[in-house]
Every structure is written in C-alpha cells, then in structure tokens.
Coordinates of C-alpha atoms in Angstrom, one line a residue:
Chain A
M1 CA -74.6 36.3 19.6
V2 CA -73.1 38.9 17.2
R3 CA -73.8 38.6 13.5
L4 CA -70.9 39.6 11.3
T5 CA -71.3 40.1 7.5
T6 CA -68.2 40.4 5.3
P7 CA -66.6 42.8 4.5
I8 CA -66.4 43.5 8.3
D9 CA -65.8 47.2 9.1
K10 CA -63.2 48.2 11.5
D11 CA -65.6 49.8 14.0
T12 CA -67.5 46.5 14.4
V13 CA -64.2 44.6 14.9
V14 CA -63.1 47.0 17.6
S15 CA -66.4 46.7 19.4
L16 CA -66.0 42.9 19.8
K17 CA -64.7 41.5 23.1
V18 CA -63.3 38.2 24.3
G19 CA -66.1 35.7 24.9
D20 CA -68.5 37.1 22.3
M21 CA -70.1 34.4 20.2
V22 CA -70.2 35.3 16.5
L23 CA -71.9 34.0 13.3
I24 CA -70.1 35.0 10.1
T25 CA -72.0 35.4 6.8
G26 CA -70.2 36.3 3.6
I27 CA -66.8 35.3 2.1
I28 CA -63.8 33.9 4.0
Y29 CA -60.5 32.8 2.6
T30 CA -58.6 29.6 3.8
G31 CA -54.9 30.0 4.2
R32 CA -52.5 27.8 6.2
D33 CA -48.7 27.1 6.3
K34 CA -47.8 27.4 2.6
V35 CA -50.1 30.3 1.8
H36 CA -48.7 32.3 4.7
K37 CA -45.1 31.5 3.8
H38 CA -45.8 32.5 0.1
L39 CA -47.6 35.8 1.0
V40 CA -44.8 37.0 3.1
N41 CA -41.7 35.6 1.3
E42 CA -42.8 36.0 -2.3
K43 CA -45.1 39.0 -2.0
P44 CA -47.2 38.0 -4.9
D45 CA -48.5 40.6 -7.3
R46 CA -52.0 41.4 -6.0
S47 CA -53.4 42.1 -9.5
K48 CA -52.5 38.5 -10.4
M49 CA -54.2 37.0 -7.3
P50 CA -57.8 35.9 -8.0
F51 CA -59.0 37.3 -4.6
D52 CA -58.7 40.7 -3.0
L53 CA -57.7 39.9 0.6
T54 CA -57.8 43.5 1.7
G55 CA -60.0 43.9 4.8
G56 CA -60.9 40.2 4.6
V57 CA -61.2 37.2 6.8
I58 CA -58.5 34.4 6.8
Y59 CA -59.5 30.9 7.9
H60 CA -56.7 28.6 9.1
C61 CA -58.1 25.5 7.5
G62 CA -57.1 22.7 5.1
P63 CA -60.4 21.3 4.1
I64 CA -61.5 18.0 2.4
L65 CA -63.0 18.9 -0.9
K66 CA -64.9 16.8 -3.5
K67 CA -64.7 17.9 -7.1
T68 CA -67.6 17.1 -9.4
D69 CA -67.0 18.4 -12.9
D70 CA -65.8 22.0 -12.3
T71 CA -67.4 22.5 -8.9
Y72 CA -65.8 21.9 -5.5
Q73 CA -67.7 21.0 -2.4
I74 CA -66.4 21.1 1.2
I75 CA -66.9 17.7 2.8
A76 CA -65.2 18.6 6.1
G77 CA -63.6 21.9 7.1
G78 CA -62.7 22.6 10.7
P79 CA -59.8 24.9 11.9
T80 CA -56.1 23.9 12.0
T81 CA -53.7 25.0 14.8
S82 CA -53.0 28.7 14.3
S83 CA -49.7 29.0 16.2
R84 CA -47.8 27.6 13.2
M85 CA -48.7 30.8 11.3
D86 CA -47.4 33.1 14.0
L87 CA -44.1 33.8 12.2
Y88 CA -45.9 35.2 9.2
E89 CA -49.3 36.5 10.5
P90 CA -48.2 39.9 11.8
D91 CA -47.0 40.8 8.3
V92 CA -50.1 39.4 6.6
I93 CA -52.4 41.3 8.9
R94 CA -50.5 44.6 8.3
N95 CA -50.0 44.1 4.5
Y96 CA -53.6 43.1 3.8
S97 CA -55.5 45.0 6.6
I98 CA -57.0 41.6 7.7
R99 CA -60.1 42.1 9.9
A100 CA -60.5 38.7 11.4
I101 CA -58.4 35.5 11.7
V102 CA -60.4 32.3 12.2
G103 CA -58.5 29.3 13.6
K104 CA -57.9 27.3 16.8
G105 CA -55.6 27.5 19.8
G106 CA -54.8 31.2 19.7
M107 CA -51.8 33.2 18.5
S108 CA -48.6 34.8 19.9
S109 CA -48.2 38.2 21.5
E110 CA -46.6 39.5 18.3
T111 CA -49.7 38.6 16.3
T112 CA -51.9 40.0 19.0
Q113 CA -50.0 43.2 18.8
A114 CA -50.4 43.4 15.0
M115 CA -54.2 42.8 15.5
K116 CA -54.4 45.6 18.0
E117 CA -52.6 48.0 15.6
C118 CA -54.7 47.2 12.6
G119 CA -58.1 46.5 14.1
C120 CA -58.4 42.7 13.8
V121 CA -59.8 39.9 15.9
Y122 CA -59.1 36.3 16.4
L123 CA -62.0 33.9 16.2
N124 CA -61.7 30.4 17.6
A125 CA -63.9 28.0 15.6
I126 CA -64.8 24.8 17.4
N127 CA -61.8 22.5 17.4
G128 CA -62.3 19.5 15.2
A129 CA -66.0 20.2 14.4
A130 CA -65.3 19.7 10.8
V131 CA -68.6 18.3 9.5
Y132 CA -70.7 20.7 11.7
L133 CA -68.7 23.7 10.3
A134 CA -68.8 22.3 6.7
D135 CA -72.6 22.6 6.9
S136 CA -72.3 26.4 7.2
I137 CA -70.0 26.6 4.2
K138 CA -72.5 27.0 1.3
R139 CA -70.3 27.3 -1.7
V140 CA -66.7 27.2 -2.9
L141 CA -66.2 30.3 -5.0
G142 CA -62.7 29.4 -6.3
G143 CA -59.2 28.4 -5.4
W144 CA -55.7 29.8 -5.7
M145 CA -52.4 27.8 -5.9
V146 CA -54.4 24.5 -6.0
E147 CA -51.8 22.7 -8.2
E148 CA -48.8 24.2 -6.6
F149 CA -49.7 23.7 -2.9
G150 CA -52.1 20.8 -3.2
A151 CA -55.8 21.1 -2.3
P152 CA -55.4 21.1 1.6
E153 CA -52.9 23.9 1.5
A154 CA -54.4 26.1 -1.3
M155 CA -56.3 29.3 -0.7
W156 CA -60.1 28.7 -1.1
A157 CA -62.7 31.4 -1.2
L158 CA -65.7 30.1 0.8
E159 CA -69.2 31.5 0.9
V160 CA -70.4 30.9 4.5
E161 CA -73.7 31.4 6.3
D162 CA -73.9 31.7 10.0
F163 CA -70.4 30.2 10.5
P164 CA -70.0 30.0 14.3
A165 CA -66.9 31.0 16.3
I166 CA -65.9 32.7 19.6
V167 CA -63.8 35.8 20.0
T168 CA -60.8 34.6 21.9
I169 CA -58.4 37.5 21.1
D170 CA -60.0 41.0 20.7
A171 CA -58.6 44.1 19.0
H172 CA -57.6 45.5 22.4
G173 CA -55.0 42.9 23.1
N174 CA -57.1 40.7 25.5
S175 CA -56.7 37.0 25.0
L176 CA -58.6 34.1 26.5
H177 CA -55.7 31.9 25.5
Q178 CA -53.3 34.0 27.6
Q179 CA -55.8 34.0 30.6
V180 CA -56.1 30.2 30.4
K181 CA -52.3 29.9 30.2
D182 CA -51.8 32.1 33.2
T183 CA -54.4 30.0 35.2
S184 CA -52.6 26.8 34.3
Y185 CA -49.2 28.2 35.2
K186 CA -50.7 29.2 38.6
N187 CA -52.4 25.8 39.1
I188 CA -49.4 23.7 38.3
V189 CA -47.4 25.2 41.2
S190 CA -49.8 23.5 43.7
L191 CA -49.0 20.1 42.0
L192 CA -45.3 20.3 42.5
Chain B
M1 CA -55.6 -9.9 -2.0
L2 CA -58.6 -8.0 -3.3
K3 CA -60.7 -8.8 -0.3
L4 CA -58.1 -7.7 2.2
R5 CA -57.8 -4.4 0.3
D6 CA -61.6 -3.9 0.4
G7 CA -61.6 -4.7 4.1
I8 CA -58.9 -2.1 4.8
V9 CA -60.9 0.5 2.7
E10 CA -63.9 -0.1 5.0
L11 CA -61.6 0.0 8.0
Y12 CA -60.5 3.5 6.9
R13 CA -64.1 4.6 6.5
K14 CA -65.1 3.3 9.9
V15 CA -62.1 4.9 11.6
A16 CA -62.4 8.3 9.8
T17 CA -66.2 8.7 10.2
S18 CA -67.1 7.0 13.4
I19 CA -65.4 7.6 16.8
P20 CA -64.8 4.5 19.1
R21 CA -67.6 4.0 21.7
D22 CA -65.2 4.4 24.7
V23 CA -64.1 7.8 23.5
E24 CA -67.6 9.0 22.8
D25 CA -68.7 7.8 26.2
A26 CA -65.8 9.6 27.9
L27 CA -66.7 12.8 26.1
K28 CA -70.4 12.5 27.2
Q29 CA -69.2 12.0 30.7
A30 CA -67.0 15.0 30.5
L31 CA -70.1 17.0 29.4
Q32 CA -71.9 15.9 32.5
R33 CA -69.1 17.3 34.7
E34 CA -68.5 20.5 32.7
E35 CA -69.2 23.8 34.5
N36 CA -67.4 26.2 32.2
Q37 CA -70.0 27.6 29.8
S38 CA -67.8 28.1 26.7
A39 CA -66.2 24.7 27.2
K40 CA -69.7 23.1 27.6
G41 CA -70.8 24.8 24.4
A42 CA -67.7 23.5 22.6
L43 CA -68.2 20.0 23.9
E44 CA -71.9 20.0 22.8
I45 CA -70.8 20.9 19.3
I46 CA -68.1 18.3 19.3
L47 CA -70.7 15.6 20.2
K48 CA -73.1 16.9 17.5
N49 CA -70.2 16.7 15.1
I50 CA -69.5 13.1 16.1
S51 CA -73.1 12.0 15.4
L52 CA -73.3 14.1 12.2
A53 CA -70.1 12.5 10.9
R54 CA -71.4 9.0 11.7
T55 CA -74.9 9.4 10.2
T56 CA -73.7 11.1 7.0
S57 CA -70.5 8.9 6.7
R58 CA -68.2 12.0 6.4
P59 CA -64.8 12.2 8.2
M60 CA -65.3 13.8 11.6
C61 CA -62.2 16.0 11.1
Q62 CA -60.9 17.5 7.9
D63 CA -57.4 16.3 9.0
T64 CA -57.9 12.6 8.3
G65 CA -54.4 12.2 9.8
F66 CA -51.2 10.2 9.3
P67 CA -52.3 6.6 8.9
V68 CA -50.5 4.2 11.2
F69 CA -51.0 0.5 10.9
Y70 CA -50.3 -2.2 13.5
V71 CA -50.6 -5.6 11.9
R72 CA -50.4 -9.0 13.5
A73 CA -49.9 -11.5 10.8
P74 CA -50.1 -15.3 11.1
R75 CA -47.0 -17.3 10.0
G76 CA -47.0 -17.9 6.2
I77 CA -48.7 -14.7 5.0
S78 CA -46.4 -12.5 2.9
H79 CA -45.6 -9.2 4.6
S80 CA -45.0 -7.5 1.4
L81 CA -48.4 -8.5 0.1
I82 CA -50.0 -7.0 3.2
R83 CA -48.0 -3.8 2.6
D84 CA -49.2 -3.7 -1.0
S85 CA -52.8 -4.2 0.1
I86 CA -52.5 -1.4 2.6
Y87 CA -51.0 1.0 0.0
E88 CA -53.7 0.1 -2.6
A89 CA -56.5 0.4 0.0
T90 CA -55.1 3.8 1.0
R91 CA -55.3 5.1 -2.6
V92 CA -58.9 3.8 -3.0
A93 CA -60.0 5.1 0.4
T94 CA -58.6 8.6 -0.3
K95 CA -60.8 8.9 -3.4
K96 CA -63.8 7.0 -2.2
I97 CA -64.5 8.3 1.4
P98 CA -62.8 10.8 0.6
L99 CA -59.8 11.4 2.9
R100 CA -57.7 14.5 2.8
A101 CA -54.5 13.9 0.9
N102 CA -51.8 14.4 3.6
S103 CA -48.6 12.9 2.2
V104 CA -46.1 15.5 1.3
D105 CA -42.7 14.6 -0.3
I106 CA -39.8 16.1 1.6
I107 CA -37.6 16.7 -1.5
T108 CA -40.1 18.1 -4.0
D109 CA -42.5 19.5 -1.3
K110 CA -45.4 18.2 -3.4
N111 CA -48.5 16.6 -2.0
T112 CA -48.7 13.1 -3.7
G113 CA -52.5 13.5 -3.7
D114 CA -53.3 9.9 -2.7
N115 CA -52.0 9.6 0.9
T116 CA -49.1 7.3 -0.1
G117 CA -45.4 8.2 0.0
T118 CA -42.1 7.2 1.6
L119 CA -43.0 5.2 4.7
F120 CA -46.5 6.7 4.4
P121 CA -48.7 5.1 5.6
Y122 CA -46.6 3.9 8.5
I123 CA -46.9 0.1 8.8
H124 CA -45.7 -2.1 11.7
I125 CA -46.0 -5.8 11.1
L126 CA -45.5 -8.5 13.8
E127 CA -45.6 -12.2 13.0
T128 CA -47.7 -14.2 15.4
E129 CA -48.8 -17.8 16.0
D130 CA -52.5 -16.7 15.7
E131 CA -54.8 -18.1 13.1
S132 CA -56.2 -14.8 11.9
L133 CA -54.7 -11.6 10.5
E134 CA -55.4 -8.5 12.7
V135 CA -55.1 -5.0 11.2
E136 CA -55.3 -2.1 13.6
L137 CA -55.4 1.5 12.2
M138 CA -55.0 4.8 13.9
L139 CA -55.6 8.1 11.9
K140 CA -53.3 10.4 13.8
G141 CA -54.1 14.1 13.5
G142 CA -51.1 16.4 12.7
G143 CA -52.0 19.1 15.2
S144 CA -51.8 16.8 18.2
E145 CA -48.7 15.0 16.8
N146 CA -46.9 18.4 16.9
V147 CA -47.3 18.9 20.6
G148 CA -45.7 15.6 21.4
Q149 CA -42.4 15.8 23.4
V150 CA -39.3 13.7 24.1
Y151 CA -37.3 14.2 27.4
K152 CA -34.0 12.9 28.4
L153 CA -33.7 12.6 32.2
P154 CA -32.4 14.1 34.4
T155 CA -33.4 17.5 33.2
M156 CA -34.5 20.9 34.5
L157 CA -38.1 21.9 33.7
D158 CA -39.7 25.3 34.0
L159 CA -43.1 24.6 35.4
G160 CA -45.2 27.7 35.9
G161 CA -42.2 29.9 36.3
K162 CA -40.6 27.5 38.8
S163 CA -37.4 25.5 38.1
V164 CA -38.0 21.9 38.9
L165 CA -35.6 19.0 38.6
A166 CA -37.0 15.9 36.8
E167 CA -34.9 13.0 38.0
R168 CA -34.7 9.4 36.8
D169 CA -37.7 8.0 38.6
L170 CA -41.5 8.0 38.1
K171 CA -41.8 11.3 39.9
G172 CA -39.6 12.7 37.1
V173 CA -41.8 11.1 34.5
R174 CA -44.8 12.7 36.0
L175 CA -43.2 16.1 35.8
C176 CA -42.4 15.6 32.1
V177 CA -46.0 14.8 31.3
L178 CA -47.2 17.8 33.2
D179 CA -44.7 20.0 31.3
A180 CA -45.8 18.6 27.9
V181 CA -49.5 19.4 28.7
L182 CA -48.6 22.9 30.0
Q183 CA -46.7 23.5 26.7
A184 CA -49.5 22.1 24.6
Q185 CA -52.2 24.3 26.2
G186 CA -55.3 24.2 24.0
K187 CA -53.5 24.1 20.7
A188 CA -54.2 20.5 19.8
C189 CA -57.9 20.0 20.4
P190 CA -58.4 18.9 24.0
P191 CA -59.8 16.9 25.8
Y192 CA -56.6 14.9 25.0
T193 CA -55.8 11.3 25.4
I194 CA -52.1 11.1 26.4
G195 CA -49.7 8.2 25.7
V196 CA -46.5 8.1 27.7
A197 CA -43.6 5.8 27.4
V198 CA -40.4 5.4 29.5
G199 CA -37.3 3.5 28.3
G200 CA -33.8 3.5 27.0
S201 CA -34.1 3.7 23.3
K202 CA -35.3 6.9 21.5
E203 CA -37.4 5.4 18.7
Q204 CA -38.7 2.6 20.9
T205 CA -40.2 5.0 23.4
S206 CA -41.8 7.1 20.6
Y207 CA -43.3 3.9 19.2
L208 CA -44.5 2.8 22.6
S209 CA -46.0 6.1 23.6
K210 CA -48.1 6.3 20.5
R211 CA -49.0 2.6 20.9
Q212 CA -50.6 3.5 24.3
L213 CA -53.2 5.5 22.4
M214 CA -54.5 2.2 20.9
R215 CA -55.5 1.0 24.4
R216 CA -59.2 1.4 25.3
L217 CA -59.8 4.2 27.7
Y218 CA -61.2 1.8 30.3
D219 CA -58.2 -0.5 29.9
E220 CA -56.4 -0.5 33.3
N221 CA -52.6 -0.9 33.5
E222 CA -51.7 -4.4 34.8
D223 CA -48.9 -2.9 36.9
P224 CA -50.4 -1.3 40.0
I225 CA -47.7 1.4 40.2
L226 CA -48.2 2.4 36.6
K227 CA -52.0 2.3 37.1
G228 CA -51.5 4.7 40.0
L229 CA -49.4 7.0 37.8
E230 CA -52.0 7.0 35.0
E231 CA -54.9 7.8 37.4
G232 CA -52.9 10.5 39.3
L233 CA -51.8 12.2 36.1
L234 CA -55.3 12.3 34.7
R235 CA -56.5 14.0 37.9
D236 CA -53.6 16.4 37.9
I237 CA -53.9 17.3 34.3
N238 CA -57.6 18.0 34.8
S239 CA -56.9 20.4 37.6
L240 CA -54.8 22.7 35.4
G241 CA -57.8 24.5 33.9
I242 CA -56.9 24.3 30.2
G243 CA -60.1 22.5 29.3
V244 CA -62.1 21.7 26.2
A245 CA -60.8 23.5 23.2
G246 CA -58.5 25.4 25.6
F247 CA -61.5 27.5 26.8
G248 CA -60.8 26.6 30.5
G249 CA -62.6 24.2 32.8
N250 CA -61.7 20.7 34.1
N251 CA -61.8 18.5 31.1
T252 CA -58.3 18.8 29.6
A253 CA -57.8 15.0 29.2
I254 CA -60.0 11.9 29.1
G255 CA -57.2 9.4 29.4
V256 CA -53.5 8.9 30.3
K257 CA -51.8 5.6 29.4
V258 CA -48.3 4.7 30.4
G259 CA -46.1 2.0 28.8
V260 CA -42.5 1.0 29.8
A261 CA -39.5 -0.7 28.2
S262 CA -36.3 -1.6 30.0
R263 CA -33.5 0.9 29.6
H264 CA -29.8 1.0 29.1
P265 CA -28.0 2.4 32.3
A266 CA -26.9 5.5 30.4
S267 CA -30.4 6.4 29.1
Y268 CA -33.7 7.5 30.4
F269 CA -36.1 8.7 27.8
V270 CA -39.7 9.9 28.4
D271 CA -41.9 10.2 25.3
V272 CA -45.3 11.9 25.4
S273 CA -47.8 11.5 22.6
F274 CA -51.0 13.4 22.4
S275 CA -54.3 12.6 20.6
C276 CA -56.9 15.2 20.0
W277 CA -60.4 14.5 21.3
A278 CA -60.9 12.7 17.9
L279 CA -59.0 9.6 18.9
R280 CA -59.6 7.5 15.7
R281 CA -58.6 3.9 16.0
G282 CA -60.1 0.7 14.8
R283 CA -59.5 -3.0 14.1
L284 CA -60.1 -5.5 11.3
V285 CA -59.8 -9.2 11.9
W286 CA -59.4 -11.1 8.6

C-alpha cells in the first residue's frame, strides 16, 4: 500500500507501477465530459479559475451532492468511465502538468503517451463503489461551473483522506487495461 | 393520485439504494470462485458498498441512471394520470433521496435539475386485464448504456484480430454478443448482466434487449435452444479474462438473457444491452 499526499511530486509518480494499491490524502478535483471539453476548447483564463490545477489530481466523477445552507456534502461519488475523456485528456495533462488521473476502465494509448511524457499515472478507483468512496471524501472545498454545467458535471475540489485506488497505467506506459485486452483477444480465438 | 406518487418515490428509493437479492447472491457466488487477487479485492469492496448503501439508505452508485418504467395498467386507469404521477414522483425522489440530476436538454444542453425532460423518464405502459397496477423501474447506468451495440446480420466481425463472418443464425448472434463484450472490456463496471434481442425491427430489438435485464438472474429461458445459448454465452464470456472491474479473472458476467421477436425477411437485427454490476430493478404492485 502506497500513501500519496497531494500535491504529489513527480519522483513519487514515476516510482509507482501497475498493480500498486494507493491511498490518496489531500485535494482532488472532479472533472468529466463538460469540464474537459471546456478546458481544451475554451482555454479558460487560469487567474479566473478558483482552483490551480497545476500538478494536481483529476477525478473522473459526477457525484451526488447535498446542499445544506452554503455547504455541500458528497452523498455518493464513484468513478465514471474515463475513455470518454480520451479526446481531451492528453492536452489537459500537458497543459496543467497533471500528476494523476483517477477514473475507471483505463484510457487510450494517446493519453498513456501524454502520461509518460509528463510524469502522470492513472488510478482506477473501484467501479461503482460510490458510497464506500464517498466516506473517504471528507469535505467539499468548492465548485466551479456549477450553474453552467449542472452539479454532476461541474468541477468540485474535494478534500480526501485515504481514498483507495489501484495503479492501472503507470508513468512508463505499462497498462493493466492493455494487458487484459491482449489476454481477451487471445482467449476469444479459442472460442471461434 | 397522491398515494401512487408516494409509492413510486419509495420504489425509486428501494431501487437506488438496495440491490435485488438475486444480483447480490450472484456477486457473492462470484467472490467464492474468484482467484485473481485484484478482482477479488474489487469484488469485496463492491459487496461492502452494497451493504453500506442499504444500511445508510444512500444510492449505491452516484450515477442513479436513466429511469425506465414498465407499467402494466388495468383497464380503466388513465395512462396520462400514471405518467403525471411518475413525473411528479421523479421530481420528489430526486430531492428527497437524493438522486443525481441526469436529464440534459439536447437543445440548450442544460441539466433540468430534477430528472425530468423530454421522454425522460422513459415510460412504457401496457393495458392488461389484471386487477392491480404493476410498476417496474430500472435505473439504467449511463456507462453501461454506452457499451451497448446494434448489429445487422450478415456482417464481418474482427474478433481478436481474426475476421469472422456472423451469419443470419444463432451462431451469428453468439458472435455478435462476444464482439460486444470484447469491445466493452472493463469500461462499464463488470461483472455485467447482458440482455440480447434478435428480431426484424430496430427499435423493437433495442426495447427487447433492455427488457431482458428485468428478468431475474435465475429465470431460465422457456425455449431450450435459447436457454442453451444463454448458458453457453455466459460460460464463453467468463473465459475471456476481462473480469471484475476489468482487472482480469473469470467473473466478467453474472447473467446473459436472450429474447426474440419474429423478423421481416430482409432484416436481422441483434441488439446487445449491458448492465453494470449494479443492476437496479424493482417492482411496485398497487
């Protein structure tokens, strides 16, 4: 078990390998379809964004939140399918020096290449374990584009403690998803 | 129709927070069989998540899905009143449980915030001779919806780098399902339940394949040939090595269900619908 505290430095990221279990403590930022499209197409002025993503962790997640007065609370917050962000993610990783992407299902060879260049890992959070994962999200620090994109698609800064995930693509281009795909491609031939 | 509305709100709560027993049993059985360590760890967390969601009455997945209703209404009950009750219940349930607001308008691209919109929730109503009103609800996750496929046979498929002809017969249907699983890999939260439909009308087969997901996992096909296809496909899919969460291992699916409709001579559609492990379905009799 490897404990990661944000901001995660590049040396730590590069030392991680496929199969390592990690626990993240610190701040992570949710971002899914609309956030990615916006970051790449609109290139928002960083001084006007409430969060500095540089060197940060992006979590592919559209949570369920509950608002009481001015505070938000995460009711459920598991990962969403990462492959939908593949068209934008290489640019996001390069532009913001992202150190870790948290999601599910893995990402393309183009994204893997950008991760290798910049020193970034892909962490698979347990698919659908939304309540279990919500219990390691301690606080919602703030939101961005909440009105414009709607709560599920906004960017939320989350304070997490011992948030569990598994390294499935490391910063050297190794991918568990690719290994599993290769195995399944081999196995299907015997079924034909 | 206040009581019906309240009943549907509770149906939403039950379906979103508590997985059906047959699905939970199948996941527990999968854990017994699992030998891949990462997959085993993932499955243990999934089962913990299921019990945590039930005991704290929170939705088991943050994606509370696309609500699909299958209603069987006795003669004499107004269908538009049933629809109104479902829409009203959806608004109340979204706030009360809460559910994630998932309805996005196509023209404005705005989330409506209350899970209602054009044909959202999706409601199918059938008039019956029965005495009671039956409301079935599926909360269909978006990730697993995205890996669904439609095939028009005959067609060439690329399976593991090999070109294979899927012809107009049940062997061809089998190849299509294997192709769909191979393309889905671990993206949509396996272990999957897979609904398959074969027929001659495009929207009918899409309806029918999703409808298969409402069958209990232990429900056996009445047709012995389709029963054999379902069992054989489940075995084959579990030998691919995709596994729980796509981490590898032999638990890629917990169920395969096949439905058929007669076809036009010119057409041969095969539709494949996926559910993530969180197959959320439930029924209210009113």
